[in-house]
Amino acid sequence: MKVITIVGARPQFIKLGSFSRELRKFHTELIIHTGQHFDSEMSDLFFRDLEIPQPDFNLNINGGTHGQQTSQMISSIETILIKEQPQLVVVFGDTNSTLAGALATVKLGIPCLHVEAGLRSFNRSMPEEINRVVADHTSDYLFAPTQTAMINMEKEGLSSKAFLTGDIMVDSLSWGSEKAKSSMIMESLGLHNQHFSLLTLHRPYNVDDPLTLSTILSKLIDLRGTVVFPIHPRTKSIVEKNGITIPSNFVLTKPLGYLDFIKLQEASTRIITDSGGIQKEAFLLKKPCITLRSETEWVETVAEGWNLLLDVFSPNLIGRIESFNPTHKAKQVFGLNVTKKMISIINNQFIN
Ligand code: UD1
Ligand code: UDP
């Protein structure tokens, strides 16, 4: 059958890599890239690293307000769906591209499948929370990464369309870890045999206010050792506009490709982040993760003791980061061979 997958942002390319590889064994896929992320190191690099075929449609829609961005995406996606008449549309995660894809699809009466459904931070000030709730309630098939996601959906009356598949990033990471062995990023950043913390920041509540962002960075000066900081474009623009100083113990880089970033995660002493995907990868790679947020959708990583949630303004931030050192074995909470399970559910629903 003809399946259209819709992506637009970095974490979605990573999920698409595994999904597309398995889907194409059985079905014809057309890829719509909304253009939400557009720098070569936020987009093209991922299609190369993950060996994803070039998108069939690139809408080049980015920037603007949430309403402007989402409405332009809905309109352009709708035009393509009317012309292509796919039997199924697949959206991933919780970005504006997810929301636009789901709305355009269901309004046309085309079945929509949401991968990474059922997550909730219960923080409605996060744009992602609104996107997830709407995508889940409008989509026809919901693939849940965790048992907690299934429970969240049960509470919202969504169980009849929910499937527990596990997290597709498990497959992307295991595929990427093999390929990452040949990455030379450690050498090119001059990090050989060095202890370092790996930092990423892009959540609006951490970076949009220059005072908050400079407070976070200035606190991390006191961290022992080097901090490697591949800077997200959102964060970079706030740093540049406001002349925020990057601490002297930082190695600042542009955003890195997936394989280089996996290599750095594997080599790091700890990961400090506000990313959703990186919390999971840290857990899967058995790296202590400090999440600079007061809540998370990935509650299992905290319950298993490998993820520490820290408010950036909490006292003794550095002491708490440095003393967080889990070593125990964690349960397998994100599943295995997830993509095969997903495609076999699709085949059962649509073909058999
Ligand atoms: C988006 C998602 C977020 C996800 C993140 C992953 C929404 C509402 N947010 O946040 O859920 O965690 O992606 O990284 O969908 N920019 C560039 N070049 C790029 C990409 C972005 O300059 O390649 C700029 C944009 O023009 C914009 C800013 O960065 O000014 C933020 O981009 P945007 O896609 O709106 O939100 P993210 O913070 O990236
Ligand atoms: N990532 C990457 N290069 C980087 C930073 C992150 O390849 O410089 C990958 C990371 O391995 C993870 C994903 O990007 O798979 C997470 O995306 P991001 O943090 O942008 O978004 P979120 O998961 O928070 O939505």
XYZ file of N, CA and C in Angstrom, residues 139-234:
288
model
N -5.598 10.837 16.055
C -5.076 9.725 15.241
C -5.911 8.463 15.434
N -5.767 7.534 14.470
C -6.554 6.293 14.500
C -5.796 5.128 15.116
N -4.467 5.185 15.040
C -3.621 4.120 15.599
C -2.544 4.774 16.442
N -2.377 4.270 17.661
C -1.426 4.894 18.583
C -0.397 3.866 19.011
N 0.864 4.105 18.669
C 1.943 3.188 19.042
C 2.663 3.758 20.272
N 2.536 3.040 21.385
C 3.071 3.544 22.656
C 4.457 2.979 22.924
N 5.380 3.859 23.347
C 6.731 3.379 23.631
C 6.872 2.674 24.982
N 6.002 3.002 25.921
C 6.155 2.461 27.290
C 4.792 2.082 27.868
N 4.873 1.293 28.940
C 3.663 0.915 29.676
C 2.987 2.161 30.269
N 3.803 3.114 30.713
C 3.237 4.352 31.282
C 2.403 5.081 30.225
N 2.887 5.079 28.999
C 2.142 5.736 27.909
C 0.800 5.029 27.707
N 0.796 3.693 27.837
C -0.463 2.947 27.695
C -1.439 3.353 28.809
N -0.912 3.498 30.013
C -1.776 3.868 31.149
C -2.333 5.281 30.948
N -1.469 6.187 30.497
C -1.940 7.560 30.224
C -3.084 7.547 29.223
N -2.946 6.704 28.204
C -3.979 6.686 27.154
C -5.261 6.029 27.667
N -5.092 5.033 28.526
C -6.285 4.394 29.106
C -7.101 5.433 29.885
N -6.392 6.277 30.649
C -7.081 7.304 31.449
C -7.828 8.293 30.564
N -7.369 8.458 29.322
C -8.018 9.411 28.412
C -8.967 8.711 27.437
N -9.268 7.449 27.710
C -10.238 6.724 26.882
C -9.721 6.354 25.505
N -8.405 6.182 25.373
C -7.824 5.935 24.043
C -7.388 4.484 23.841
N -7.677 3.604 24.824
C -7.117 2.237 24.796
C -7.468 1.456 23.543
N -8.682 1.697 22.997
C -9.110 0.832 21.892
C -8.251 1.021 20.642
N -7.526 2.127 20.551
C -6.669 2.305 19.372
C -5.177 2.282 19.723
N -4.857 1.868 20.970
C -3.454 1.913 21.422
C -2.790 0.537 21.371
N -1.514 0.527 20.967
C -0.714 -0.701 20.910
C 0.604 -0.443 21.641
N 0.990 -1.354 22.506
C 2.291 -1.222 23.169
C 3.356 -1.835 22.260
N 4.154 -0.980 21.644
C 5.158 -1.476 20.687
C 6.577 -1.411 21.246
N 6.801 -0.534 22.251
C 8.167 -0.187 22.643
C 8.601 1.052 21.870
N 9.800 1.505 22.177
C 10.286 2.774 21.629
C 11.163 2.560 20.406
N 10.785 3.188 19.320
C 11.519 2.988 18.060
C 12.966 3.482 18.149
N 13.247 4.370 19.093
C 14.631 4.864 19.217
C 15.578 3.775 19.718
N 15.041 2.720 20.296
C 15.872 1.569 20.688
C 16.532 0.983 19.437
N 15.726 0.827 18.390
C 16.255 0.246 17.145
C 17.211 1.222 16.453
N 16.850 2.506 16.450
C 17.726 3.494 15.811
C 19.080 3.509 16.516
N 19.040 3.453 17.844
C 20.292 3.517 18.605
C 21.137 2.263 18.378
N 20.498 1.095 18.323
C 21.339 -0.097 18.171
C 21.935 -0.135 16.751
N 21.184 0.333 15.769
C 21.712 0.442 14.402
C 22.839 1.482 14.365
N 22.578 2.632 14.998
C 23.551 3.740 14.964
C 24.824 3.427 15.741
N 24.712 2.673 16.839
C 25.899 2.378 17.664
C 26.925 1.594 16.861
N 26.456 0.671 16.036
C 27.374 -0.102 15.189
C 28.119 0.826 14.230
N 27.328 1.694 13.561
C 27.917 2.611 12.564
C 28.816 3.660 13.233
N 28.487 4.011 14.484
C 29.223 5.081 15.176
C 30.644 4.655 15.539
N 30.912 3.352 15.442
C 32.260 2.889 15.806
C 33.339 3.581 14.968
N 32.984 3.940 13.735
C 34.013 4.556 12.890
C 34.026 6.094 12.993
N 33.207 6.651 13.883
C 33.201 8.115 14.025
C 34.541 8.609 14.580
N 35.022 9.714 14.058
C 36.302 10.291 14.512
C 36.063 11.561 15.344
N 34.851 11.697 15.876
C 34.516 12.952 16.550
C 35.396 13.226 17.778
N 35.773 12.160 18.492
C 36.615 12.368 19.680
C 37.940 13.028 19.278
N 38.510 12.502 18.202
C 39.780 13.043 17.720
C 39.570 14.474 17.230
N 38.475 14.686 16.474
C 38.350 16.030 15.901
C 38.021 17.082 16.971
N 37.453 16.672 18.093
C 37.237 17.658 19.169
C 38.393 17.652 20.173
N 39.406 16.845 19.901
C 40.577 16.797 20.799
C 40.242 16.227 22.164
N 39.377 15.222 22.197
C 38.883 14.725 23.492
C 39.474 13.381 23.907
N 40.462 12.936 23.202
C 40.947 11.580 23.462
C 41.340 11.402 24.929
N 40.831 10.298 25.542
C 41.169 9.933 26.938
C 40.812 11.019 27.951
N 39.857 11.847 27.624
C 39.503 12.918 28.565
C 38.153 12.629 29.202
N 37.985 12.963 30.487
C 36.657 12.878 31.096
C 35.877 14.122 30.699
N 34.668 13.924 30.246
C 33.882 15.112 29.903
C 32.394 14.858 30.142
N 31.680 15.956 30.399
C 30.221 15.908 30.461
C 29.702 16.380 29.114
N 28.610 15.764 28.672
C 28.000 16.159 27.392
C 26.719 16.928 27.709
N 26.601 18.125 27.133
C 25.470 19.015 27.460
C 24.657 19.345 26.216
N 23.318 19.226 26.310
C 22.458 19.826 25.269
C 21.326 20.589 25.951
N 20.948 21.692 25.336
C 19.867 22.539 25.866
C 19.068 23.116 24.713
N 17.761 22.934 24.731
C 16.953 23.645 23.728
C 15.523 23.927 24.159
N 15.131 23.493 25.363
C 13.745 23.746 25.786
C 13.545 25.244 25.987
N 12.440 25.793 25.447
C 12.196 27.229 25.593
C 12.336 27.723 27.034
N 11.849 26.963 28.026
C 11.920 27.491 29.402
C 13.347 27.518 29.939
N 14.281 26.821 29.329
C 15.684 26.916 29.748
C 16.481 27.925 28.946
N 16.099 28.132 27.688
C 16.988 28.934 26.831
C 16.399 30.255 26.344
N 15.064 30.384 26.311
C 14.509 31.595 25.682
C 14.759 32.856 26.509
N 14.783 32.687 27.839
C 15.094 33.836 28.685
C 16.620 33.890 28.852
N 17.264 34.961 28.313
C 18.733 35.013 28.362
C 19.295 34.907 29.783
N 18.522 35.412 30.754
C 19.009 35.363 32.134
C 19.082 33.910 32.625
N 18.038 33.148 32.305
C 18.029 31.726 32.712
C 19.166 30.994 32.014
N 19.309 31.221 30.713
C 20.350 30.514 29.964
C 21.740 30.880 30.499
N 21.973 32.163 30.736
C 23.324 32.520 31.210
C 23.542 32.002 32.624
N 22.470 31.905 33.425
C 22.616 31.333 34.772
C 23.036 29.869 34.678
N 22.366 29.122 33.796
C 22.712 27.695 33.660
C 24.181 27.562 33.257
N 24.571 28.300 32.213
C 25.942 28.156 31.707
C 26.955 28.573 32.762
N 26.645 29.671 33.475
C 27.642 30.143 34.439
C 27.752 29.190 35.625
N 26.662 28.478 35.954
C 26.772 27.486 37.040
C 27.665 26.327 36.614
N 27.596 25.967 35.330
C 28.335 24.787 34.863
C 29.840 25.042 34.733
N 30.253 26.302 34.942
C 31.697 26.604 34.992
C 32.344 25.779 36.102
N 31.572 25.566 37.187
C 32.160 24.916 38.367
C 32.221 23.394 38.257
N 31.695 22.862 37.155
C 31.736 21.405 36.977
C 33.183 20.987 36.717
N 33.618 19.892 37.390
C 34.984 19.411 37.144
C 35.097 18.860 35.725
N 36.133 19.229 35.020
C 36.381 18.670 33.688
C 35.697 19.473 32.590
N 35.845 18.954 31.386
C 35.342 19.635 30.196
C 33.848 19.387 30.019
N 33.173 20.375 29.457
C 31.764 20.204 29.091
C 31.665 20.356 27.566
N 31.245 19.296 26.888
C 31.093 19.376 25.429
C 29.662 19.794 25.128
N 29.515 20.848 24.338
C 28.207 21.491 24.158
C 27.881 21.678 22.673
N 27.273 20.646 22.050
C 26.797 20.840 20.672
C 25.545 21.716 20.734
N 25.650 22.905 20.206
C 24.609 23.913 20.499
C 23.483 23.879 19.462
N 22.267 23.777 19.967
C 21.048 23.771 19.143
C 20.862 25.171 18.543
N 20.350 25.280 17.314
C 20.221 26.622 16.701
C 19.359 27.587 17.502
N 18.346 27.061 18.179
C 17.505 27.945 18.998
C 18.365 28.604 20.088
